[in-house]
Tab-separated table of C-alpha atoms (C1' of nucleotides) in Angstrom:
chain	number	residue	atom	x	y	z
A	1	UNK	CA	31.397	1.253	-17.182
A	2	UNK	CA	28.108	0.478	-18.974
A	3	UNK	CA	25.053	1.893	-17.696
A	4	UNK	CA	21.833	0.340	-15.948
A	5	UNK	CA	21.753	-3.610	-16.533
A	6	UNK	CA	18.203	-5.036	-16.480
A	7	UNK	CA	18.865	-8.166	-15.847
A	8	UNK	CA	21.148	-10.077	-12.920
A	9	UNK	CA	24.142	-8.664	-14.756
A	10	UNK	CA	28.005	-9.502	-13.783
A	11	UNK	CA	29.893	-6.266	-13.307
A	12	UNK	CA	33.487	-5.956	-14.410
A	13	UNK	CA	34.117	-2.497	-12.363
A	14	UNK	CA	34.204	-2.376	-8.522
A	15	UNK	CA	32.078	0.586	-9.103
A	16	UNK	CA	28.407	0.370	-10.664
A	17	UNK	CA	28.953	3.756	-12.117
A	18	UNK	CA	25.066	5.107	-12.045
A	19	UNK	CA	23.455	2.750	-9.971
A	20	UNK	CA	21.358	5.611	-8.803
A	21	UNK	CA	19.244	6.049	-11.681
A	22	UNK	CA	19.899	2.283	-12.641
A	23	UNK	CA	17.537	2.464	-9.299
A	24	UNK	CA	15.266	4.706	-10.267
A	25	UNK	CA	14.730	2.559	-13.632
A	26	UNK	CA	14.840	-0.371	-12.127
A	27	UNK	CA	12.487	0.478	-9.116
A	28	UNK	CA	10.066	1.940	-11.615
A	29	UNK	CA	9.761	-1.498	-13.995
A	30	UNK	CA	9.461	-3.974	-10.942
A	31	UNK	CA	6.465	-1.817	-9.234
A	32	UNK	CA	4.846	-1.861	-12.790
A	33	UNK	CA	5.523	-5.515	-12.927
A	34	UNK	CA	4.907	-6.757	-9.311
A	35	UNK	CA	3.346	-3.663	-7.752
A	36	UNK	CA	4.026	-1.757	-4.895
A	37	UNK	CA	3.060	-5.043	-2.222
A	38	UNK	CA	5.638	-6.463	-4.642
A	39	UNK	CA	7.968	-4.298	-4.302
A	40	UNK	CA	11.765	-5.114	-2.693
A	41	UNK	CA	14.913	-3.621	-2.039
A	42	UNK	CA	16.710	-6.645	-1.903
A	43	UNK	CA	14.908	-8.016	-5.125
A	44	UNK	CA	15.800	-4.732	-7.071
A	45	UNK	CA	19.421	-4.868	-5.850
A	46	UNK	CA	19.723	-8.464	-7.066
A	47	UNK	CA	18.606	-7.449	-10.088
A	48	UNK	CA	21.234	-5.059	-10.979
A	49	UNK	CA	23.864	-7.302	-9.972
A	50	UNK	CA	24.700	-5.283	-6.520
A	51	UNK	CA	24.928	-6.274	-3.070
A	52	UNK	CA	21.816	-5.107	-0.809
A	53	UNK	CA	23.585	-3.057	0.919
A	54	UNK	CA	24.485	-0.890	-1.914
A	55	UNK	CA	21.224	0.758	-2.674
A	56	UNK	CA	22.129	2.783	0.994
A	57	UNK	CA	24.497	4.991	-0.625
A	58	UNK	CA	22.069	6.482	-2.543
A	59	UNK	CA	19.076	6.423	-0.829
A	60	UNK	CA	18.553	6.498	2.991
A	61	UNK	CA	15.723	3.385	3.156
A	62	UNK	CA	13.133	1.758	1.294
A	63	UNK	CA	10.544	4.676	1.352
A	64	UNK	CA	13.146	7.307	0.591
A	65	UNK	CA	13.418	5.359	-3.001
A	66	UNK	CA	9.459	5.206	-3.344
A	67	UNK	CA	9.199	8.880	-2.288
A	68	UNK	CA	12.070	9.884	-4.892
A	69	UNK	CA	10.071	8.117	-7.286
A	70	UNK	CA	6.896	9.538	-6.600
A	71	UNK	CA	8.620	13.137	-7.010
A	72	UNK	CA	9.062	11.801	-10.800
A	73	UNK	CA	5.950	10.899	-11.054
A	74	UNK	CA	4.457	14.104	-10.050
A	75	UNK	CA	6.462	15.578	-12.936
A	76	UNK	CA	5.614	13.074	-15.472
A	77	UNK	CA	2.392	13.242	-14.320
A	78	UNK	CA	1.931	17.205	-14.661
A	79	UNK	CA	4.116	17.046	-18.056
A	80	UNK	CA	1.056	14.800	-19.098
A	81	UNK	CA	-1.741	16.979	-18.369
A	82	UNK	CA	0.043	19.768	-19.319
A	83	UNK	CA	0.737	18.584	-22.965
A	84	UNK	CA	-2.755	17.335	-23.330
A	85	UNK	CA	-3.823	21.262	-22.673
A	86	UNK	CA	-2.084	22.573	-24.994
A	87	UNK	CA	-4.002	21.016	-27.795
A	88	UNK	CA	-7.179	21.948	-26.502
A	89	UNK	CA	-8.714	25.903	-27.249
A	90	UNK	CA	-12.515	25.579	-26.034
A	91	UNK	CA	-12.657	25.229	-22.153
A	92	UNK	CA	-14.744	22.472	-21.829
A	93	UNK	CA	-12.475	20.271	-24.527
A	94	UNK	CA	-9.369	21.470	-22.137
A	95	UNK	CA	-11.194	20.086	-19.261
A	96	UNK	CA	-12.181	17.061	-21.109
A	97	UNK	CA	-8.684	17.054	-22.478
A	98	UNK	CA	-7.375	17.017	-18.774
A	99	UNK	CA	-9.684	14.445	-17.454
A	100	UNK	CA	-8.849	12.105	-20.130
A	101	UNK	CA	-5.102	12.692	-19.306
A	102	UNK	CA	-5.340	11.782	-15.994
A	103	UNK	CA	-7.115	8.500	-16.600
A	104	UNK	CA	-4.396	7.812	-18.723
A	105	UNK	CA	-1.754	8.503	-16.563
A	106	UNK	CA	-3.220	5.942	-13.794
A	107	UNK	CA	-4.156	3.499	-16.393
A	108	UNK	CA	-0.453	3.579	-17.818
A	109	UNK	CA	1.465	3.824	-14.542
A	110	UNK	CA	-1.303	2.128	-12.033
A	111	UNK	CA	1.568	1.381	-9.503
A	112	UNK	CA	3.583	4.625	-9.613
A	113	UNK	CA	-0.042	6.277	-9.555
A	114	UNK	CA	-0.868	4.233	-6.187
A	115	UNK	CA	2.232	4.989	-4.831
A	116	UNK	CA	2.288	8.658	-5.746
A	117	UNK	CA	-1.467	8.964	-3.399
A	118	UNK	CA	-0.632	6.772	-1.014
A	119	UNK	CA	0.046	7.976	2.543
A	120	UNK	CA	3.709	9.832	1.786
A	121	UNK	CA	5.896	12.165	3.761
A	122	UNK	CA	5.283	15.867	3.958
A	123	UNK	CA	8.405	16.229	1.122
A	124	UNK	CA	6.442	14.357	-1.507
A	125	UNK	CA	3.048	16.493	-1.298
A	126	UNK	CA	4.795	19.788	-1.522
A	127	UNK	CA	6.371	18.262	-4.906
A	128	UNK	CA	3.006	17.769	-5.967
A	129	UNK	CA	1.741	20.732	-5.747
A	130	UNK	CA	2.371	22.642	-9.240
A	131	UNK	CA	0.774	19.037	-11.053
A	132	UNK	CA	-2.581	20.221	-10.574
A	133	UNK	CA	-2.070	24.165	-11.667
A	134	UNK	CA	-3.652	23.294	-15.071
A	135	UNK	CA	-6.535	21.768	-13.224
A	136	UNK	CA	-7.361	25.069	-11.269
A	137	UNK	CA	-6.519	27.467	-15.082
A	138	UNK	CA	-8.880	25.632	-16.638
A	139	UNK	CA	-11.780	25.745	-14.221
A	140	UNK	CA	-10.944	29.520	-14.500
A	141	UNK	CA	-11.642	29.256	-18.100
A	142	UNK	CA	-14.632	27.215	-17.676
A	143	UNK	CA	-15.941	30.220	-15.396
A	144	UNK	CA	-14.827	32.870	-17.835
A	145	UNK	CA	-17.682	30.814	-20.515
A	146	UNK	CA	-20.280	30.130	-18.352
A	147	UNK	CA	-19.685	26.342	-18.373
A	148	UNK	CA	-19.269	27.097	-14.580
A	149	UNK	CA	-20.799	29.152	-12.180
A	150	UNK	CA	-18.876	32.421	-12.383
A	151	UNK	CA	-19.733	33.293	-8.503
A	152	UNK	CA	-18.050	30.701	-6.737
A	153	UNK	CA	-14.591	29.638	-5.453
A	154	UNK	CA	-12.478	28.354	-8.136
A	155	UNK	CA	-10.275	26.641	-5.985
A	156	UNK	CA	-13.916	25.045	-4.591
A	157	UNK	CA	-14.978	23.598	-7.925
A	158	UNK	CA	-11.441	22.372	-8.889
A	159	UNK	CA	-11.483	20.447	-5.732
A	160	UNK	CA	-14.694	18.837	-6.517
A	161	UNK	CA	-13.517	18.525	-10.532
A	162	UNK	CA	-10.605	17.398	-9.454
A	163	UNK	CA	-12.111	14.683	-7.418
A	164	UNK	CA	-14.233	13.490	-9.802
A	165	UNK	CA	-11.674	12.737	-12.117
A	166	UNK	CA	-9.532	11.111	-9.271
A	167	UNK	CA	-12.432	8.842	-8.074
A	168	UNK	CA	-12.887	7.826	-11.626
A	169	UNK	CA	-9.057	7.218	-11.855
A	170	UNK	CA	-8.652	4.724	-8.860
A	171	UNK	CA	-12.455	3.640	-8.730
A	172	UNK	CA	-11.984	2.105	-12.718
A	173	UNK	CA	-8.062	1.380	-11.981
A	174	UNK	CA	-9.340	-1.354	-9.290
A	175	UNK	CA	-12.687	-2.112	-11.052
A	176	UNK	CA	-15.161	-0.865	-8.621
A	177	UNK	CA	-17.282	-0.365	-11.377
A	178	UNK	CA	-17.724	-3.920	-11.900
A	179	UNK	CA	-20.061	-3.343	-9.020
A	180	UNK	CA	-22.186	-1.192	-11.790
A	181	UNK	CA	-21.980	-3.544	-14.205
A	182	UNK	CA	-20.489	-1.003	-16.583
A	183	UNK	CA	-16.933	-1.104	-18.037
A	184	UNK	CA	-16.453	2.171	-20.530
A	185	UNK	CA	-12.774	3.411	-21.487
A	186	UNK	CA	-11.663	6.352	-20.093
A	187	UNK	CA	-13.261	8.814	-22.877
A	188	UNK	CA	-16.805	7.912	-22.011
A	189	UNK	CA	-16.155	8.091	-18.108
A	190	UNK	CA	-14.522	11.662	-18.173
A	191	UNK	CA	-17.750	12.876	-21.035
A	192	UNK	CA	-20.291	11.970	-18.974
A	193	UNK	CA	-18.872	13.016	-15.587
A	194	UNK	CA	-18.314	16.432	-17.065
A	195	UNK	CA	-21.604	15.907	-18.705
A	196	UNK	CA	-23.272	16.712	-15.061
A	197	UNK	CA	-20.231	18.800	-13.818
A	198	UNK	CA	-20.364	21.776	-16.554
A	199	UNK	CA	-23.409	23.454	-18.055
B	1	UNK	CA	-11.968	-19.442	28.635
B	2	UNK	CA	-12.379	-15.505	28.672
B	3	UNK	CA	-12.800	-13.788	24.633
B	4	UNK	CA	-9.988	-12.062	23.057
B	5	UNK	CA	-7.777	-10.103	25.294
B	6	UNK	CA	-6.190	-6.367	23.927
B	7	UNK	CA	-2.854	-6.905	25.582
B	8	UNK	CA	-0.076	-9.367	25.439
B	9	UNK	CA	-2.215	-11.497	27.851
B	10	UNK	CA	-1.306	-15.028	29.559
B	11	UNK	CA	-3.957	-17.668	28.857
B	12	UNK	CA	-4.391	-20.491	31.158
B	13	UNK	CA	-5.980	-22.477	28.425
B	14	UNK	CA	-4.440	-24.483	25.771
B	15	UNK	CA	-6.639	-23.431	23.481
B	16	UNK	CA	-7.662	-19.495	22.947
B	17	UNK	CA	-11.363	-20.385	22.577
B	18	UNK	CA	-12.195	-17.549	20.886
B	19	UNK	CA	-9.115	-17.169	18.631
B	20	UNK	CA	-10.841	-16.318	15.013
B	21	UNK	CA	-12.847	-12.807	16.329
B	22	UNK	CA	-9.838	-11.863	18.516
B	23	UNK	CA	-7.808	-11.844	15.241
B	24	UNK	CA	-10.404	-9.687	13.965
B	25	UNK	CA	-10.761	-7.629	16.545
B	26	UNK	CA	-7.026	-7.122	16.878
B	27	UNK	CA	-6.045	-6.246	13.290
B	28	UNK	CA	-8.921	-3.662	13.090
B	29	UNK	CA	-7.733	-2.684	16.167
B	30	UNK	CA	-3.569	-2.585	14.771
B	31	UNK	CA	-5.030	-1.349	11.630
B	32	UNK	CA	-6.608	1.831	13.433
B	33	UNK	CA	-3.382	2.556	15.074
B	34	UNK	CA	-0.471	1.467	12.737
B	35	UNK	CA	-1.820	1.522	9.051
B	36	UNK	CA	-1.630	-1.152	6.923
B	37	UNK	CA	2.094	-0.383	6.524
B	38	UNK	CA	2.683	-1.565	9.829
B	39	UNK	CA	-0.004	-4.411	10.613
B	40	UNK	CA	2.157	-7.613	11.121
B	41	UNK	CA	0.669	-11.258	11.695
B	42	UNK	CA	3.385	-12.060	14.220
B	43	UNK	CA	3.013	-8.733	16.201
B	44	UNK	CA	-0.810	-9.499	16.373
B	45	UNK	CA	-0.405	-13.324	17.322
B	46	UNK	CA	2.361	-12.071	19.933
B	47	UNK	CA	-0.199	-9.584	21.395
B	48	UNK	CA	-2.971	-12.263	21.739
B	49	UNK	CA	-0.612	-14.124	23.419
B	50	UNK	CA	-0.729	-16.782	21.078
B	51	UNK	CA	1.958	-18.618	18.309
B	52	UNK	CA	2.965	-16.783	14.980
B	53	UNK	CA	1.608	-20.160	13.552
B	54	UNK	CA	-1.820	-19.976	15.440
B	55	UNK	CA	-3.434	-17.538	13.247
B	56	UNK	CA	-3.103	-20.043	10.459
B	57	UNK	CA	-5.411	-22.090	11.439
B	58	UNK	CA	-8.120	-19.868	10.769
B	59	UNK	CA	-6.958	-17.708	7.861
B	60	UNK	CA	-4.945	-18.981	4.684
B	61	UNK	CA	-2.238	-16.657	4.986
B	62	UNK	CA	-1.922	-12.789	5.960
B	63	UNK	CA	-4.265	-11.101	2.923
B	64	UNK	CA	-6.857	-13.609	3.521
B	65	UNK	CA	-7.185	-12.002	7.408
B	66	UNK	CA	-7.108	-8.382	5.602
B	67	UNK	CA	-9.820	-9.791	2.898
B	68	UNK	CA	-11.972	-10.767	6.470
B	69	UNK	CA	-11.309	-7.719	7.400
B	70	UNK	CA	-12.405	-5.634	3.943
B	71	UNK	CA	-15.805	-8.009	3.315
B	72	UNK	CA	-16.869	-6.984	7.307
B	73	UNK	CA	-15.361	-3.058	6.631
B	74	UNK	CA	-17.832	-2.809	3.482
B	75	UNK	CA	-20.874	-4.385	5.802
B	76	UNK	CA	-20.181	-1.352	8.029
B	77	UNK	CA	-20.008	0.843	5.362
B	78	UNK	CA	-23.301	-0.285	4.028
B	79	UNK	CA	-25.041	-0.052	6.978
B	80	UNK	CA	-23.245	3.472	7.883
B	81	UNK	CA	-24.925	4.220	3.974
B	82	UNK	CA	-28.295	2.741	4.726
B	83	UNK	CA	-28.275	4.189	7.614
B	84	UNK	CA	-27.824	7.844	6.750
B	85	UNK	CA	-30.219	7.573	4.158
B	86	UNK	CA	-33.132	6.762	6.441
B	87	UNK	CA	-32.951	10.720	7.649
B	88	UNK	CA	-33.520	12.025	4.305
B	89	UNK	CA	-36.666	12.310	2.857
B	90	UNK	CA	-35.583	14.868	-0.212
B	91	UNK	CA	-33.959	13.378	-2.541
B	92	UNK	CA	-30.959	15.779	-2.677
B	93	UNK	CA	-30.947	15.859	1.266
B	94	UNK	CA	-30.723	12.148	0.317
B	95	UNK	CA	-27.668	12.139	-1.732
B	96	UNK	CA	-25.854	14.832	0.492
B	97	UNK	CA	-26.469	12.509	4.115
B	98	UNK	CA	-25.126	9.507	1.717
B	99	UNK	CA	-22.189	11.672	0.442
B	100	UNK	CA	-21.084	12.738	4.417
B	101	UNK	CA	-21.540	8.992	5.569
B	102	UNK	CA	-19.136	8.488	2.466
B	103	UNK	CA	-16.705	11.021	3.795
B	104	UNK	CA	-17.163	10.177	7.462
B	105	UNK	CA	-16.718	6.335	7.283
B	106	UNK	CA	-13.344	7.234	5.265
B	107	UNK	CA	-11.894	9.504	7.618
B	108	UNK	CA	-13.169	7.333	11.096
B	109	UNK	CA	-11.939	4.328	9.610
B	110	UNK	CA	-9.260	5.541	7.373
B	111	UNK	CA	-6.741	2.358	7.236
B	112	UNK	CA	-9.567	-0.513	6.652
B	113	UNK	CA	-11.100	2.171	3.803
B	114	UNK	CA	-7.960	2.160	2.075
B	115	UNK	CA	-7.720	-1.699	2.800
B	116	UNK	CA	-11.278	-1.904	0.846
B	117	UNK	CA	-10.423	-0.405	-1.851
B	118	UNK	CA	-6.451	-1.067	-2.563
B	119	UNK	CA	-5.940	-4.107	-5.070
B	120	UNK	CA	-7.634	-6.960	-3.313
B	121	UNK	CA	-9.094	-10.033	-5.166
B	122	UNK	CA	-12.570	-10.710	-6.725
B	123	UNK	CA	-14.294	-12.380	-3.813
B	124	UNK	CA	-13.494	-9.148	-1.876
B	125	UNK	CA	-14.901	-6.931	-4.826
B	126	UNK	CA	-17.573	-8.772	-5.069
B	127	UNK	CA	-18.627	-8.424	-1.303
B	128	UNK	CA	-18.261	-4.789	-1.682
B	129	UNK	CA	-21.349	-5.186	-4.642
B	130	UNK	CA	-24.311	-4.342	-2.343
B	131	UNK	CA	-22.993	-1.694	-0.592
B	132	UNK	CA	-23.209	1.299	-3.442
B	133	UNK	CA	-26.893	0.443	-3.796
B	134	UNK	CA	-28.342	3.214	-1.510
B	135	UNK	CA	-26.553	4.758	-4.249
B	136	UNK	CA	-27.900	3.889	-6.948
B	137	UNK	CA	-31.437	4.570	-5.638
B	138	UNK	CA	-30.979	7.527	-4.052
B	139	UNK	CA	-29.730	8.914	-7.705
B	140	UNK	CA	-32.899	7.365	-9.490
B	141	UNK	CA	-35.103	8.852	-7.054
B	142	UNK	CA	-33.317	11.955	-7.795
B	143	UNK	CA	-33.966	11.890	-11.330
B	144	UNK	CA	-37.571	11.455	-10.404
B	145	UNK	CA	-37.619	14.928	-9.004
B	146	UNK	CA	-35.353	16.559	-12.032
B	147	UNK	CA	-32.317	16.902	-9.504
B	148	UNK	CA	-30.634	14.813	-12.376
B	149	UNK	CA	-31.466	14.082	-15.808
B	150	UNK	CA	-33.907	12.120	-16.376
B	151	UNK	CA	-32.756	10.352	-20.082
B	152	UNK	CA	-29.450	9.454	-18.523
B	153	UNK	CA	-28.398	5.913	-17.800
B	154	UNK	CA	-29.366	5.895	-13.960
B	155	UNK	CA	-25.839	3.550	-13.721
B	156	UNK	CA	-23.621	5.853	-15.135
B	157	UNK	CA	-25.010	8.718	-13.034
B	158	UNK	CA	-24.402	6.491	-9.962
B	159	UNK	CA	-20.912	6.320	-11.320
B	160	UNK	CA	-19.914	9.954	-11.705
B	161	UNK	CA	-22.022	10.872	-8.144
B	162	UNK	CA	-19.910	7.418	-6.631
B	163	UNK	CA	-16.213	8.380	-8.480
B	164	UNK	CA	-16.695	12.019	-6.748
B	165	UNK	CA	-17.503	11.575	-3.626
B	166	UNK	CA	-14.931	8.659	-3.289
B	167	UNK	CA	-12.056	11.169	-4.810
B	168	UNK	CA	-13.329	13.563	-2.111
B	169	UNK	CA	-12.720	10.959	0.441
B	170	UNK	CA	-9.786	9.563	-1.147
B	171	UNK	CA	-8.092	12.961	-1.204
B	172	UNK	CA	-9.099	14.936	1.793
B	173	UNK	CA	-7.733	11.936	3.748
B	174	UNK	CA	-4.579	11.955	2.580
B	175	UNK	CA	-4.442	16.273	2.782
B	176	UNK	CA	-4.199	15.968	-1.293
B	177	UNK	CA	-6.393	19.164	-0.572
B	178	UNK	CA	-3.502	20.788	1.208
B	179	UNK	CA	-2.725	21.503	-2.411
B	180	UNK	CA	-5.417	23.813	-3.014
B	181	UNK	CA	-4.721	25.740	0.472
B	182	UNK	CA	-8.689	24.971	1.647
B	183	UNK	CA	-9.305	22.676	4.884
B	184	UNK	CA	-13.138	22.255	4.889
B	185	UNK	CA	-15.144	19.191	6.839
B	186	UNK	CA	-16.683	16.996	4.759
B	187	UNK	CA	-19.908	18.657	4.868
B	188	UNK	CA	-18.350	21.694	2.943
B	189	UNK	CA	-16.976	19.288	0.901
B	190	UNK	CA	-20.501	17.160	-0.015
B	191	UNK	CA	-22.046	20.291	-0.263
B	192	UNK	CA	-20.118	22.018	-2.847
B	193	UNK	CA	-19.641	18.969	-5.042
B	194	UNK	CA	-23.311	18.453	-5.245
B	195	UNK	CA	-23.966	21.874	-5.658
B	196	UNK	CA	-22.201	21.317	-8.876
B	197	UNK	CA	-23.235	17.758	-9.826
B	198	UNK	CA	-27.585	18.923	-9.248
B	199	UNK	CA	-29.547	20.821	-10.634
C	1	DG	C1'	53.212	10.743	-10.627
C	2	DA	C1'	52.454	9.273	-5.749
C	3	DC	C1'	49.247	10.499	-1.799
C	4	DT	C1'	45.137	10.987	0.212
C	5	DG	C1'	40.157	11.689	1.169
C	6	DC	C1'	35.587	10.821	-0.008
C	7	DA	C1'	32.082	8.568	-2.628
C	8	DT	C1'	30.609	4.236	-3.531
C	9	DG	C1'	30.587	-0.757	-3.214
C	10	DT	C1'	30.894	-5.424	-0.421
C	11	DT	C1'	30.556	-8.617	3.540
C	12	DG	C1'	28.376	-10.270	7.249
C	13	DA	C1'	25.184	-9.902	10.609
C	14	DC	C1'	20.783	-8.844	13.294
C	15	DG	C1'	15.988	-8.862	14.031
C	16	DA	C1'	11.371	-8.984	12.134
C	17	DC	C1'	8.301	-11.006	9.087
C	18	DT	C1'	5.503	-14.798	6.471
C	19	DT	C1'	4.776	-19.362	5.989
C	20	DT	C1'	5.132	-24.440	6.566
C	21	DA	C1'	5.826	-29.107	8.612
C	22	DA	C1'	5.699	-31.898	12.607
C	23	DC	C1'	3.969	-32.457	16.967
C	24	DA	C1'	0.611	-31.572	21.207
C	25	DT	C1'	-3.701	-30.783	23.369
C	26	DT	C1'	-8.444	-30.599	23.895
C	27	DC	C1'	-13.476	-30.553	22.247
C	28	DG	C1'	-17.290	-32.979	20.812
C	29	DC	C1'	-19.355	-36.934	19.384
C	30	DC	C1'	-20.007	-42.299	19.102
D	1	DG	C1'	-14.256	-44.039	27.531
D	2	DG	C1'	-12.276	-43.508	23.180
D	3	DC	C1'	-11.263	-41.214	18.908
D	4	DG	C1'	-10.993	-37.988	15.185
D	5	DA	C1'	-11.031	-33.218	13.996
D	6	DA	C1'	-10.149	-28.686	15.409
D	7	DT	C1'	-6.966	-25.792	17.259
D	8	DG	C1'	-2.733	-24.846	19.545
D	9	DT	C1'	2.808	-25.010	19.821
D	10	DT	C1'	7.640	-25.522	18.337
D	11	DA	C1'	11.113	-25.183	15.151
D	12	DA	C1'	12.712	-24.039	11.005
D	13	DA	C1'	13.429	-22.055	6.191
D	14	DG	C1'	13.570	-18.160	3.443
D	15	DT	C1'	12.885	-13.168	2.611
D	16	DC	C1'	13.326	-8.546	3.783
D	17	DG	C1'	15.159	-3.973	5.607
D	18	DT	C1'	18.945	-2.058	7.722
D	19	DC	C1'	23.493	-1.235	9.685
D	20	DA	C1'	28.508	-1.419	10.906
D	21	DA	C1'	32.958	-2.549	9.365
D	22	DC	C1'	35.725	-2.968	5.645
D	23	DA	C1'	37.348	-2.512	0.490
D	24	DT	C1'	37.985	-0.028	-3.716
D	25	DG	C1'	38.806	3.478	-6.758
D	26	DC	C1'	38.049	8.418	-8.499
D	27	DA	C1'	39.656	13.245	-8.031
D	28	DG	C1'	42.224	16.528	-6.834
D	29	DT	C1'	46.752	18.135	-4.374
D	30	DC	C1'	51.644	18.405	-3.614
DNA sequence: GACTGCATGTTGACGACTTTAACATTCGCC
DNA sequence: GGCGAATGTTAAAGTCGTCAACATGCAGTC
């Protein structure tokens, strides 16, 4: 009646008993050890000492797992950012603040990250939705001190804010900036894109 | 004797003559209409009308064909760069015709893009070196006419101009901006991001 | 407390895929 | 003309995703 095993572990019960999250869990480690390419239904359910079949019960294929996982990630994910705000007053250190959360976030979790913005259903783009909220309040911010121009679009410059720090995220996650010869940590990216972005 | 055929297509030849660029030509081709999700060695052999074991003879194993296929997707994209940049003769009309070929080479080519720049190995990464100098020049030239500042590292400019407009590709192709309830074309989308990023 | 239904697991199988080893054919060169 | 290397084929092993048929046991009912 034990939880999640994490290793090929002998069960006593017919029943797993929460092989659902044990899923979840276990789905999460082996894309953060073997990626998503390395990814495997049969692998995971292996692991947790269940036939292959099992894993059907709970979720109805392979992508329905990924998706369920990417819906976690989204919350994680906006958790993150969110939490960084908070310790921020000044606009421009909340963006900074921001930008150096999500960095993080696809540094820490580069698979679940991949995953999360890779082509997915419909289902998992409406859960990410509310992650980027923060994004948009503090470019409202920004406008309200001048470190952006008042007269235009917010939802405009978040896009373009928001895609600065997401090019940074997968362009240093895969080292395309070995291509510049340049290999800063995450603070010095996000400073000096903002460094051009705000005034 | 005939080059690659496009449909399962009977040769009369024991050999396929031609075998290597029909490969090519056929996983850009499966690429463009399946993703990279569902590109399959054996499907591809079977529609060149050839062995599951042929294609082995002229690529190591299934990522070395998508590698092929990544080193001759970033000589496009180069050229698509270079190209674009000829136009200009302003150096901000310069950056803005690089920043749509950016967006427009995602979004034509959309699987081999995310092919080139999903976790590949070094040799790959290292092909894809030339192809962000247009780049780099175009953003030193704007310096030179106090579009950008002129004390910065001319590299780490490249790198915030590069991270943005690849997060606007990155994003718009997979509707992340559905998010932010605005559909724009990518010239909207070059626009308004440079808007912000010169001065 | 036995009965029963539903959730959850297992077994066994199918078809597709990647990859390799062993064998066949042909091209190009001496 | 002959011969080796390049390029095909066949057959097989091993993995994977998925499903149908069957087994088990938990929960709630009489």
């Amino acid at each position: 009646m034990q939880s999640g095993p994490r290793t090929p572990r002998e069960r006593t019960t017919y029943h797993h008993g929460a092989l659902r999250e044990a899923l979840l869990d276990g789905a999460r480690e082996m894309l953060a050890e073997r990626g998503v390419e390395g990814f495997s239904l049969s692998a995971l359910a292996r692991r947790l000492g269940v036939s292959t079949a099992a894993p059907y019960r709970h979720f109805a294929d392979r992508d329905a797992l990924l998706d369920a996982l990417c819906v976690e990630g989204y919350a994680l994910f906006g958790a993150a950012l969110e939490r960084a705000g908070r310790t921020a007053d000044d606009p421009r250190a909340l963006l900074h603040a921001l930008g150096v959360a999500y960095l993080t976030f696809a540094r820490e979790h580069p698979a679940v990250f991949g995953v999360m913005f890779a082509e997915r259903g419909d289902a998992v783009i409406d859960a990410g939705a509310p992650t980027f909220e923060p994004l948009v309040d503090a470019v409202v911010a920004a406008q309200d001190v001048g470190a952006l121009p008042a007269g235009t679009d917010p939802r405009v410059l978040s896009r373009t804010i928001w895609a600065s720090l997401h090019g940074l995220a997968v362009l240093s996650r895969q080292r395309g900036f070995v291509k510049l010869r340049i290999d800063d940590d995450d603070e010095a990216l996000v400073r000096d894109a903002l460094a051009l972005l705000l005034r």
